[in-house]
Amino acid sequence: MTVLTPTAPAAVALDKRISPLTTVRNTLTLTWRGLVQIRHNPMELLDLSIQPIMFVLLFAYVFGPPMAGSVEAYLPIVIPGIIAQNALFATMTTGFGLNVDITKGVFDRFRSLPIARTSPLAGRILADTVKQAWSMFVLLGMGMLIGFRIETNAFAVLAAFLLLLAFTLLVSWASVFIGLSVREPEKVQIFGFTIIFPLSFLSTAFIKLSPGTPDWLAFVMRNNPVTQLVEATRGLLLGGPVAAHAAIAIAWGIALAALFIPLSIWQFRRRV
Amino acid sequence: MTHAIQAQGLVKRFGETLALDGVDLTARTGTVLGLLGPNGAGKTTAVRVLATLIRPNEGTAKVGGHDVVSDAHRVRQQIGLTGQYAGIDEMLTGTENLVLIGRLLGMPRREAKSRAAELLERFDLWDARERAAKTYSGGMRRRLDLAASLVGRPHILFLDEPTTGLDPRSRGGLWDIVRGLVDDGVTVLLTTQYLEEADQLADDIVVIDHGRVIAKGTPDELKTQAGGQVLEVRPVTEADHVTVSRVISELVGSVPQVVDGLVRAPITDPAVMPAVVRRLDDSGVLVAELSLRKSSLDEVFFALTGHGTDEVEETPEALVKEGTPA
């Protein structure tokens, strides 16, 4: 047997590991990738813009008058609710994209490159967060166009955005887990709809709790994390109690992340 | 002589399945090692271990002089990987896909762009460079995928079934590209289930089946190893094939195969050929075609594994079972 000699040309020194700066750069490059995708996939832009607008219009004009007496009276209820619901649906993008990358082999390519191990996921989550912020902006803008009024100040609005982004960032780990678990990307969406639809309708996102609501249902609705998120958002946009709702919402988010981060790592190791 | 890839005793389990059962591999620097085997033989698993995507349960492997487990980052700086499924982002254009890889490898924007342009031109994708990769044909995707694995100028390249599902023309084009890379000094590990592909490209071949190496050597060595030669005789008058068969079976001791008037028999003794000629001459049989050739890799493969490359799932028994009413 011949002696094994390194084939690397002597002139090129190989790095033993990745520097933190490279990790940041890799993550930003992959964030760019997640965003530039939109340019070639107009459907995604539609998803991010038209669908929220359509939801605002439908809910406000169809449900507004019977639910609150008028469109104007319903807007303070429904706009924060739609923003929160849309944010939850948008978390599924992360799992969907991750699943596409894995099934198409893109993930393998990234993992064979000398880049930070965390950057493919971190880049994707960061890109999805930017998309999230865009959707929220579109929703709020659309709401204001048809008569929604912010009763607080710019800082409170910013805080509302940050709260929603923090919550979705934590909850997106559930989406990552689903993305790693199912065989086809379409199943991520099916899963997402099945969980998020009842979750958002069993909250105070679209209605106020009425005395007629059965006790058990009121209990479920009051303790639904979405309710806490929606109430905190309402408080930040319209005034009212915020701290307790926000704290409970974030606590839920942390609990979900604490459950789904280890599950995701376990599933990742099993899958690849 | 140096070895760009060297693996000893690789074992990989997936639950109950033993995907690799003690595989040894060696690729000489600057050559093509063909990893040949049917579907599910463990080829892809071997590539994934060597490309640092999964860790072996047992055994060690060095790629480019570094351990694939303990020094994975150094290995990754030297390799390129083209998987069975083209690892390209379908939502991005050809240019964007390659620029992305260049940027990830730490190239400044300008360099990443010029490298992308260079590769797009070389792989005949220039006209499609501004189109999203989802609009590409199968052959174009494979070429873009290969280009993506070459952005960082790797000197070790893993090609996992690079031509599966391609039409013959695209396949030939890919072969030319691989030959060009080897001329540039790149070491290539190529997995394939096409014997012709291994025969065309590989300097050395390792045949694996059920996670084990069952044969290794140069294509010529393998052909000689597994059954020597094949004698083929085509009589001028088709009816004479009966005489030809009888003569050959008397000399070889087994009944030859007759396909479309061509009588074919595997032989090990080179003295059979002149004897056949003499006997046919004595019998007055005129011969239109007479050849003695090495066994094809197909025949070698069949001899080694007991099944062909394509019909792993379709053994005669399985077909009979399916065909029999329950």
Coordinates of C-alpha atoms in Angstrom, one line a residue:
Chain A
M1 CA 0.0 0.0 0.0
T2 CA 1.3 3.5 -0.8
V3 CA 1.6 6.2 1.8
L4 CA -1.4 8.4 2.1
T5 CA -0.3 12.0 1.5
P6 CA -2.6 15.0 1.6
T7 CA -3.6 16.0 -1.9
A8 CA -4.2 19.6 -0.9
P9 CA -1.8 21.9 -2.7
A10 CA 0.7 23.2 -0.2
A11 CA -0.1 26.8 -1.1
V12 CA -3.7 26.6 0.1
A13 CA -3.9 26.4 3.9
L14 CA -7.1 24.7 5.0
D15 CA -9.0 26.2 7.9
K16 CA -9.7 23.9 10.9
R17 CA -13.0 25.6 11.7
I18 CA -15.4 28.4 10.9
S19 CA -14.9 31.8 12.4
P20 CA -17.9 33.7 14.0
L21 CA -17.6 36.3 11.2
T22 CA -17.9 33.7 8.5
T23 CA -21.0 32.3 10.3
V24 CA -22.6 35.7 10.1
R25 CA -21.6 36.1 6.5
N26 CA -22.9 32.7 5.5
T27 CA -26.2 33.4 7.3
L28 CA -26.7 36.7 5.5
T29 CA -25.8 35.1 2.1
L30 CA -28.5 32.5 2.7
T31 CA -30.9 35.1 3.9
W32 CA -30.4 36.9 0.5
R33 CA -31.1 33.6 -1.2
G34 CA -34.4 33.3 0.7
L35 CA -35.5 36.7 -0.3
V36 CA -34.3 36.7 -4.0
Q37 CA -36.4 33.6 -4.5
I38 CA -39.5 35.9 -4.4
R39 CA -38.4 37.6 -7.6
H40 CA -38.8 34.4 -9.6
N41 CA -41.9 33.2 -7.8
P42 CA -44.6 35.8 -8.1
M43 CA -47.0 33.4 -6.4
E44 CA -45.1 33.9 -3.2
L45 CA -45.4 37.7 -3.4
L46 CA -49.1 37.2 -4.0
D47 CA -49.2 35.0 -0.9
L48 CA -47.4 37.6 1.1
S49 CA -49.4 40.6 -0.1
I50 CA -52.6 39.9 -1.9
Q51 CA -53.9 37.3 0.4
P52 CA -53.5 39.4 3.5
I53 CA -55.3 42.3 1.7
M54 CA -58.1 40.0 0.6
F55 CA -58.5 38.7 4.2
V56 CA -58.8 42.2 5.6
L57 CA -61.4 43.2 3.0
L58 CA -63.5 40.0 3.4
F59 CA -63.5 40.0 7.1
A60 CA -64.1 43.7 7.5
Y61 CA -66.9 44.1 5.0
V62 CA -68.6 40.6 5.2
F63 CA -68.3 40.0 9.0
G64 CA -68.1 43.6 10.2
P65 CA -71.7 44.7 10.0
P66 CA -73.3 41.6 11.6
M67 CA -70.6 41.2 14.2
A68 CA -70.0 44.7 15.4
G69 CA -72.8 46.8 13.8
S70 CA -70.5 48.4 11.2
V71 CA -67.2 48.0 9.3
E72 CA -65.6 50.8 11.4
A73 CA -66.6 49.3 14.7
Y74 CA -65.3 45.8 13.7
L75 CA -61.8 47.1 12.5
P76 CA -60.3 47.5 16.0
I77 CA -61.2 43.8 16.7
V78 CA -60.3 42.2 13.4
I79 CA -57.2 44.0 12.2
P80 CA -55.0 42.9 15.2
G81 CA -56.6 39.5 14.9
I82 CA -55.8 39.1 11.2
I83 CA -52.2 40.3 11.7
A84 CA -51.7 37.6 14.4
Q85 CA -53.4 34.9 12.4
N86 CA -51.4 35.7 9.2
A87 CA -48.2 35.7 11.2
L88 CA -49.0 32.2 12.4
F89 CA -49.7 30.9 8.9
A90 CA -46.5 32.5 7.7
T91 CA -44.5 30.4 10.1
M92 CA -45.4 27.5 7.9
T93 CA -43.2 29.0 5.2
T94 CA -40.1 28.0 7.2
G95 CA -41.1 24.3 7.4
F96 CA -42.2 24.3 3.8
G97 CA -39.0 25.8 2.5
L98 CA -36.9 23.5 4.6
N99 CA -38.7 20.5 3.4
V100 CA -38.3 21.6 -0.2
D101 CA -34.5 22.1 0.4
I102 CA -34.2 18.6 1.9
T103 CA -36.3 16.8 -0.8
K104 CA -34.6 18.6 -3.6
G105 CA -31.1 17.9 -2.4
V106 CA -30.3 21.6 -1.8
F107 CA -29.7 20.9 1.8
D108 CA -27.1 18.3 1.1
R109 CA -25.3 20.7 -1.2
F110 CA -25.2 23.3 1.6
R111 CA -24.0 20.7 4.1
S112 CA -21.2 19.5 1.8
L113 CA -19.8 23.1 1.7
P114 CA -17.3 24.5 4.2
I115 CA -19.9 26.8 5.7
A116 CA -21.3 27.3 9.2
R117 CA -23.6 24.3 10.1
T118 CA -26.3 26.6 11.4
S119 CA -26.4 29.0 8.5
P120 CA -28.8 27.2 6.2
L121 CA -31.5 27.2 8.9
A122 CA -30.6 30.5 10.4
G123 CA -30.6 32.1 6.9
R124 CA -34.0 30.7 6.1
I125 CA -35.5 31.8 9.4
L126 CA -34.1 35.3 9.0
A127 CA -35.4 35.6 5.4
D128 CA -38.8 34.4 6.6
T129 CA -38.8 37.0 9.4
V130 CA -38.3 39.7 6.8
K131 CA -41.2 38.3 4.8
Q132 CA -43.3 38.3 8.1
A133 CA -42.5 41.9 8.7
W134 CA -43.5 42.8 5.2
S135 CA -46.9 41.0 5.5
M136 CA -47.6 42.7 8.8
F137 CA -46.8 46.1 7.2
V138 CA -49.1 45.3 4.3
L139 CA -51.9 44.2 6.6
L140 CA -51.6 47.2 8.9
G141 CA -51.4 49.6 5.9
M142 CA -54.5 48.0 4.3
G143 CA -56.4 48.2 7.5
M144 CA -55.6 51.9 7.9
L145 CA -56.7 52.5 4.3
I146 CA -60.2 51.4 5.1
G147 CA -60.4 53.2 8.4
F148 CA -58.4 51.4 11.1
R149 CA -56.8 54.0 13.5
I150 CA -53.7 53.4 15.6
E151 CA -54.5 54.9 19.1
T152 CA -51.0 54.7 20.5
N153 CA -47.6 55.8 19.2
A154 CA -44.9 54.7 16.8
F155 CA -43.0 53.0 19.6
A156 CA -46.0 50.9 20.6
V157 CA -46.5 49.9 17.0
L158 CA -42.9 48.9 16.7
A159 CA -43.2 46.9 20.0
A160 CA -46.3 45.2 18.5
F161 CA -44.3 44.1 15.4
L162 CA -41.4 43.0 17.6
L163 CA -43.7 41.0 19.8
L164 CA -45.3 39.3 16.8
L165 CA -41.9 38.6 15.3
A166 CA -40.5 37.2 18.5
F167 CA -43.6 34.9 19.0
T168 CA -43.5 33.6 15.4
L169 CA -39.7 33.1 15.6
L170 CA -40.3 30.8 18.6
V171 CA -43.3 29.1 17.2
S172 CA -41.5 28.5 13.8
W173 CA -39.6 25.7 15.5
A174 CA -42.9 23.7 15.4
S175 CA -42.8 24.4 11.6
V176 CA -39.2 23.3 11.4
F177 CA -40.1 20.1 13.1
I178 CA -43.0 19.5 10.7
G179 CA -40.8 20.4 7.8
L180 CA -38.2 17.8 8.9
S181 CA -40.9 15.1 9.6
V182 CA -43.1 15.0 6.5
R183 CA -42.1 13.5 3.1
E184 CA -43.6 16.2 0.8
P185 CA -43.6 20.0 1.1
E186 CA -47.4 20.0 0.5
K187 CA -47.9 18.1 3.7
V188 CA -46.4 20.9 5.7
Q189 CA -49.2 23.2 4.5
I190 CA -51.9 20.6 5.2
F191 CA -50.5 20.2 8.7
G192 CA -50.2 23.9 9.2
F193 CA -53.8 24.6 8.2
T194 CA -55.2 21.8 10.3
I195 CA -53.5 23.2 13.4
I196 CA -53.6 27.0 12.8
F197 CA -57.1 27.3 11.6
P198 CA -58.8 26.0 14.7
L199 CA -56.2 27.6 16.9
S200 CA -56.9 31.1 15.5
F201 CA -60.7 30.7 15.4
L202 CA -60.7 29.4 19.0
S203 CA -59.2 32.7 20.1
T204 CA -60.4 36.3 20.3
A205 CA -58.8 37.1 17.0
F206 CA -62.1 37.8 15.2
I207 CA -64.6 38.1 18.0
K208 CA -65.0 39.4 21.6
L209 CA -65.9 36.8 24.2
S210 CA -69.7 37.0 24.7
P211 CA -71.6 36.0 27.8
G212 CA -73.4 33.4 25.6
T213 CA -70.2 31.5 24.9
P214 CA -70.3 28.1 26.8
D215 CA -68.0 28.1 29.8
W216 CA -65.7 25.3 28.5
L217 CA -65.3 27.1 25.2
A218 CA -64.6 30.4 26.9
F219 CA -62.0 28.7 29.0
V220 CA -60.3 27.3 25.9
M221 CA -60.4 30.6 24.2
R222 CA -59.1 32.6 27.1
N223 CA -56.1 30.3 27.5
N224 CA -55.3 30.0 23.9
P225 CA -51.8 31.5 23.2
V226 CA -53.2 33.2 20.1
T227 CA -55.7 35.1 22.3
Q228 CA -52.9 36.3 24.5
L229 CA -50.9 37.4 21.4
V230 CA -53.9 39.1 19.9
E231 CA -54.8 40.9 23.1
A232 CA -51.2 42.1 23.5
T233 CA -51.2 43.4 19.9
R234 CA -54.5 45.2 20.4
G235 CA -53.2 46.8 23.6
L236 CA -50.1 48.0 21.7
L237 CA -52.0 49.3 18.7
L238 CA -55.2 50.6 20.5
G239 CA -54.2 51.1 24.1
G240 CA -55.1 48.8 27.0
P241 CA -53.4 46.1 29.1
V242 CA -50.3 44.7 27.4
A243 CA -47.7 43.4 29.8
A244 CA -49.5 40.3 31.2
H245 CA -50.8 39.2 27.7
A246 CA -47.4 39.7 26.1
A247 CA -45.6 37.8 28.9
I248 CA -48.0 34.8 28.7
A249 CA -47.8 34.8 24.9
I250 CA -44.0 34.8 25.0
A251 CA -44.0 32.1 27.7
W252 CA -46.1 30.0 25.4
G253 CA -43.7 30.6 22.6
I254 CA -40.7 29.7 24.8
A255 CA -42.5 26.5 25.9
L256 CA -43.2 25.5 22.3
A257 CA -39.6 26.2 21.3
A258 CA -38.3 24.2 24.2
L259 CA -40.4 21.3 23.0
F260 CA -39.7 21.6 19.3
I261 CA -36.0 22.5 19.3
P262 CA -34.9 19.1 20.8
L263 CA -37.5 17.3 18.6
S264 CA -36.2 19.0 15.5
I265 CA -32.6 18.1 16.3
W266 CA -33.7 14.5 17.0
Q267 CA -35.6 14.4 13.7
F268 CA -32.8 16.0 11.8
R269 CA -30.3 13.4 13.0
R270 CA -32.7 10.6 12.2
R271 CA -33.5 11.9 8.7
V272 CA -30.0 12.8 7.3
Chain B
M1 CA 1.3 7.4 -5.8
T2 CA -1.1 9.3 -3.6
H3 CA -4.7 8.5 -2.6
A4 CA -7.3 11.2 -2.6
I5 CA -9.9 9.0 -1.0
Q6 CA -9.1 6.2 1.3
A7 CA -11.7 4.4 3.4
Q8 CA -11.4 1.3 5.6
G9 CA -14.2 -0.8 7.1
L10 CA -17.0 1.6 6.7
V11 CA -20.2 0.4 8.4
K12 CA -23.4 2.4 8.4
R13 CA -26.7 1.3 9.9
F14 CA -30.1 2.9 9.5
G15 CA -32.2 1.2 12.2
E16 CA -32.3 -2.4 11.2
T17 CA -30.9 -1.9 7.7
L18 CA -27.2 -2.4 7.2
A19 CA -26.4 0.0 4.4
L20 CA -22.6 -0.4 4.5
D21 CA -21.2 -3.6 5.8
G22 CA -17.4 -3.0 6.0
V23 CA -16.6 -1.1 2.8
D24 CA -12.9 -0.4 1.8
L25 CA -12.3 2.1 -1.0
T26 CA -9.3 3.7 -2.5
A27 CA -9.2 6.4 -5.2
R28 CA -5.8 7.2 -6.7
T29 CA -5.3 11.0 -7.0
G30 CA -6.2 12.3 -10.4
T31 CA -8.2 9.2 -11.5
V32 CA -11.8 8.2 -11.7
L33 CA -13.0 5.5 -9.2
G34 CA -16.3 4.0 -10.3
L35 CA -18.5 2.7 -7.6
L36 CA -20.8 0.2 -9.3
G37 CA -23.8 -1.5 -8.0
P38 CA -27.5 -2.0 -8.3
N39 CA -30.1 0.2 -6.6
G40 CA -29.9 0.0 -2.8
A41 CA -26.4 -1.5 -2.9
G42 CA -25.1 1.3 -0.6
K43 CA -23.4 3.5 -3.2
T44 CA -25.2 6.7 -2.1
T45 CA -24.6 5.9 1.5
A46 CA -20.8 5.5 0.8
V47 CA -20.8 8.9 -1.0
R48 CA -22.7 10.6 1.8
V49 CA -20.2 9.3 4.4
L50 CA -17.2 10.4 2.3
A51 CA -18.8 13.8 1.6
T52 CA -19.2 14.4 5.4
L53 CA -23.0 14.3 5.2
I54 CA -23.4 11.4 7.6
R55 CA -21.1 9.7 10.0
P56 CA -20.2 6.1 9.7
N57 CA -21.0 3.8 12.7
E58 CA -17.7 2.1 12.2
G59 CA -14.5 2.5 10.1
T60 CA -12.5 5.5 9.1
A61 CA -12.2 7.5 5.9
K62 CA -9.7 10.1 4.8
V63 CA -10.6 12.4 1.9
G64 CA -7.9 14.8 0.7
G65 CA -5.7 13.7 3.6
H66 CA -8.2 14.6 6.3
D67 CA -10.6 12.5 8.4
V68 CA -14.2 12.8 7.3
V69 CA -15.5 12.8 10.9
S70 CA -12.9 14.6 13.1
D71 CA -11.7 17.0 10.4
A72 CA -14.9 17.4 8.3
H73 CA -14.4 21.1 7.7
R74 CA -11.0 20.6 6.1
V75 CA -12.5 17.8 3.9
R76 CA -15.4 20.1 2.8
Q77 CA -12.9 22.7 1.6
Q78 CA -11.6 20.3 -0.9
I79 CA -14.7 18.5 -2.2
G80 CA -17.5 19.0 -4.6
L81 CA -20.7 17.0 -4.5
T82 CA -23.3 16.3 -7.2
G83 CA -26.1 14.2 -5.8
Q84 CA -28.6 12.0 -7.3
Y85 CA -31.1 14.8 -7.1
A86 CA -29.8 18.0 -8.5
G87 CA -29.0 20.2 -5.5
I88 CA -30.0 23.5 -7.0
D89 CA -32.5 26.1 -5.9
E90 CA -35.2 25.9 -8.5
M91 CA -36.5 29.4 -7.6
L92 CA -33.2 31.0 -8.5
T93 CA -31.7 31.6 -11.9
G94 CA -28.6 29.7 -13.1
T95 CA -26.4 32.7 -12.3
E96 CA -27.9 33.2 -8.9
N97 CA -27.4 29.6 -8.0
L98 CA -23.7 29.8 -8.8
V99 CA -23.2 33.2 -7.3
L100 CA -24.8 31.9 -4.1
I101 CA -22.3 29.1 -3.8
G102 CA -19.4 31.4 -4.7
R103 CA -20.5 33.9 -1.9
L104 CA -20.9 31.0 0.6
L105 CA -17.3 30.0 -0.3
G106 CA -16.2 33.5 0.7
M107 CA -15.6 34.9 -2.8
P108 CA -16.1 38.7 -3.2
R109 CA -19.2 39.5 -5.2
R110 CA -17.3 40.4 -8.4
E111 CA -15.3 37.1 -8.3
A112 CA -18.4 35.1 -7.6
K113 CA -20.1 36.6 -10.6
S114 CA -17.2 36.1 -13.0
R115 CA -16.7 32.5 -11.8
A116 CA -20.5 31.9 -12.3
A117 CA -20.2 33.3 -15.9
E118 CA -17.2 31.2 -16.6
L119 CA -19.0 28.0 -15.5
L120 CA -22.3 28.9 -17.3
E121 CA -20.4 29.3 -20.5
R122 CA -18.4 26.1 -20.1
F123 CA -21.5 24.1 -19.3
D124 CA -23.5 25.5 -22.2
L125 CA -26.0 27.3 -19.9
W126 CA -25.2 30.9 -20.9
D127 CA -28.4 31.5 -22.8
A128 CA -30.5 30.2 -19.9
R129 CA -28.5 32.1 -17.2
E130 CA -31.2 34.6 -16.4
R131 CA -34.0 32.0 -16.2
A132 CA -35.2 30.3 -13.0
A133 CA -33.8 26.8 -12.8
K134 CA -37.3 25.4 -12.5
T135 CA -37.6 26.0 -16.2
Y136 CA -34.5 24.0 -17.1
S137 CA -34.6 20.6 -18.7
G138 CA -33.3 17.5 -16.8
G139 CA -29.9 17.7 -18.6
M140 CA -29.6 21.4 -17.9
R141 CA -30.3 20.9 -14.3
R142 CA -27.6 18.2 -14.0
R143 CA -25.2 20.5 -15.7
L144 CA -26.0 23.4 -13.4
D145 CA -25.7 21.1 -10.4
L146 CA -22.3 19.9 -11.6
A147 CA -21.3 23.6 -12.2
A148 CA -22.4 24.4 -8.7
S149 CA -20.2 21.7 -7.3
L150 CA -17.2 23.1 -9.2
V151 CA -17.5 26.7 -8.1
G152 CA -14.9 26.3 -5.5
R153 CA -12.5 24.4 -7.8
P154 CA -12.5 21.2 -5.7
H155 CA -9.9 18.7 -6.4
I156 CA -12.0 15.8 -5.3
L157 CA -15.4 15.4 -6.9
F158 CA -18.2 13.1 -5.9
L159 CA -20.7 12.3 -8.6
D160 CA -23.6 10.3 -7.3
E161 CA -25.4 8.8 -10.4
P162 CA -24.8 11.9 -12.4
T163 CA -26.5 10.6 -15.6
T164 CA -29.5 8.6 -14.1
G165 CA -32.5 9.6 -16.1
L166 CA -30.6 11.5 -18.8
D167 CA -31.1 10.9 -22.5
P168 CA -28.0 9.3 -24.3
R169 CA -26.9 12.7 -25.8
S170 CA -26.9 14.5 -22.5
R171 CA -25.2 11.5 -20.9
G172 CA -22.4 11.6 -23.5
G173 CA -22.0 15.3 -22.9
L174 CA -21.6 14.8 -19.2
W175 CA -19.0 12.1 -19.8
D176 CA -17.0 14.6 -21.8
I177 CA -17.2 17.1 -19.0
V178 CA -16.0 14.5 -16.5
R179 CA -13.1 13.5 -18.8
G180 CA -12.1 17.2 -19.0
L181 CA -12.1 17.5 -15.2
V182 CA -9.8 14.5 -14.9
D183 CA -7.5 16.1 -17.4
D184 CA -7.4 19.1 -15.1
G185 CA -6.2 16.8 -12.3
V186 CA -9.5 16.3 -10.4
T187 CA -10.0 13.0 -8.6
V188 CA -13.5 11.7 -9.3
L189 CA -15.6 9.2 -7.3
L190 CA -18.5 8.3 -9.6
T191 CA -21.4 6.0 -8.6
T192 CA -23.4 4.5 -11.3
Q193 CA -25.6 1.6 -12.1
Y194 CA -24.7 1.8 -15.8
L195 CA -21.9 -0.6 -16.6
E196 CA -21.2 1.2 -19.8
E197 CA -20.6 4.4 -17.8
A198 CA -18.1 2.8 -15.5
D199 CA -16.4 1.2 -18.4
Q200 CA -16.2 4.5 -20.3
L201 CA -15.0 6.7 -17.4
A202 CA -13.5 4.7 -14.5
D203 CA -9.8 3.9 -14.1
D204 CA -10.7 1.6 -11.2
I205 CA -14.0 0.0 -10.4
V206 CA -15.3 -1.2 -7.1
V207 CA -18.5 -3.3 -7.3
I208 CA -20.7 -3.3 -4.3
D209 CA -23.8 -5.2 -3.5
H210 CA -25.8 -5.3 -0.2
G211 CA -23.3 -2.9 1.4
R212 CA -20.2 -5.1 0.7
V213 CA -17.4 -4.8 -1.9
I214 CA -17.7 -7.9 -4.1
A215 CA -15.0 -7.1 -6.6
K216 CA -12.5 -4.5 -7.5
G217 CA -10.0 -3.8 -10.2
T218 CA -9.6 -2.0 -13.5
P219 CA -12.4 -2.5 -16.0
D220 CA -10.1 -5.0 -17.9
E221 CA -9.1 -6.9 -14.8
L222 CA -12.8 -7.3 -13.8
K223 CA -13.7 -8.5 -17.3
T224 CA -10.9 -11.1 -17.2
Q225 CA -11.6 -12.0 -13.5
A226 CA -15.2 -12.9 -14.0
G227 CA -15.3 -15.4 -16.8
G228 CA -12.7 -14.7 -19.3
Q229 CA -13.9 -14.5 -22.8
V230 CA -16.9 -14.9 -25.1
L231 CA -16.9 -16.7 -28.4
E232 CA -19.4 -15.6 -31.0
V233 CA -20.1 -17.4 -34.3
R234 CA -22.6 -16.4 -37.0
P235 CA -22.9 -19.0 -39.8
V236 CA -23.7 -17.7 -43.3
T237 CA -26.7 -20.0 -43.6
E238 CA -28.9 -19.5 -40.6
A239 CA -29.9 -23.1 -40.5
D240 CA -26.3 -24.1 -39.8
H241 CA -26.5 -22.7 -36.3
V242 CA -27.6 -26.2 -35.2
T243 CA -24.2 -27.6 -36.4
V244 CA -22.3 -24.7 -34.9
S245 CA -24.1 -25.2 -31.5
R246 CA -23.3 -28.9 -31.6
V247 CA -19.6 -28.3 -32.4
I248 CA -19.2 -25.7 -29.7
S249 CA -21.0 -27.7 -27.0
E250 CA -18.8 -30.7 -27.7
L251 CA -15.7 -28.5 -27.3
V252 CA -16.8 -26.3 -24.4
G253 CA -19.0 -28.8 -22.6
S254 CA -22.0 -26.5 -22.2
V255 CA -24.9 -25.6 -24.5
P256 CA -24.3 -22.2 -26.2
Q257 CA -26.9 -19.5 -26.4
V258 CA -28.4 -18.8 -29.9
V259 CA -29.8 -15.3 -30.4
D260 CA -30.9 -14.3 -34.0
G261 CA -28.6 -16.7 -35.6
L262 CA -25.6 -15.7 -33.5
V263 CA -24.2 -18.6 -31.4
R264 CA -22.6 -17.3 -28.2
A265 CA -20.6 -19.2 -25.5
P266 CA -18.4 -18.2 -22.6
I267 CA -15.0 -19.9 -22.8
T268 CA -12.0 -20.0 -20.5
D269 CA -9.6 -22.0 -22.7
P270 CA -8.2 -19.9 -25.6
A271 CA -7.4 -23.2 -27.5
V272 CA -11.1 -23.6 -28.1
M273 CA -11.2 -21.0 -30.9
P274 CA -8.9 -22.6 -33.4
A275 CA -10.5 -26.0 -32.6
V276 CA -13.9 -24.6 -33.4
V277 CA -12.6 -23.1 -36.7
R278 CA -11.1 -26.5 -37.8
R279 CA -14.3 -28.4 -36.9
L280 CA -16.5 -26.0 -38.7
D281 CA -14.3 -26.2 -41.8
D282 CA -14.4 -30.0 -41.7
S283 CA -18.2 -29.8 -41.5
G284 CA -18.3 -27.4 -44.4
V285 CA -20.0 -24.6 -42.5
L286 CA -19.3 -21.1 -43.9
V287 CA -18.9 -18.5 -41.2
A288 CA -20.1 -14.9 -41.6
E289 CA -18.9 -13.6 -38.3
L290 CA -16.5 -15.0 -35.8
S291 CA -15.2 -13.2 -32.7
L292 CA -13.5 -13.8 -29.5
R293 CA -13.9 -11.0 -27.0
K294 CA -13.6 -10.2 -23.3
S295 CA -16.8 -10.5 -21.4
S296 CA -18.7 -7.2 -21.2
L297 CA -19.1 -5.6 -17.8
D298 CA -22.7 -6.6 -18.0
E299 CA -21.8 -10.2 -18.1
V300 CA -19.2 -9.6 -15.3
F301 CA -21.8 -7.9 -13.2
F302 CA -24.2 -10.7 -13.7
A303 CA -21.6 -13.3 -12.8
L304 CA -20.7 -11.4 -9.6
T305 CA -24.0 -10.5 -8.2
G306 CA -26.2 -13.2 -9.7
H307 CA -28.5 -10.5 -11.0
G308 CA -28.4 -7.7 -13.6
T309 CA -28.2 -4.0 -12.7
D310 CA -31.6 -3.0 -13.6
E311 CA -33.7 -5.9 -12.4
V312 CA -33.0 -6.1 -8.7
E313 CA -36.7 -5.9 -7.8
E314 CA -37.7 -8.1 -10.7
T315 CA -36.1 -11.4 -10.2
P316 CA -37.7 -14.2 -12.2
E317 CA -39.2 -15.7 -9.0
A318 CA -40.9 -12.4 -8.2
L319 CA -42.3 -12.2 -11.6
V320 CA -43.6 -15.7 -11.5
K321 CA -45.3 -15.0 -8.1
E322 CA -46.9 -11.9 -9.5
G323 CA -48.1 -13.8 -12.5
T324 CA -49.6 -16.7 -10.6
P325 CA -53.2 -16.2 -9.5
A326 CA -53.5 -16.4 -5.7

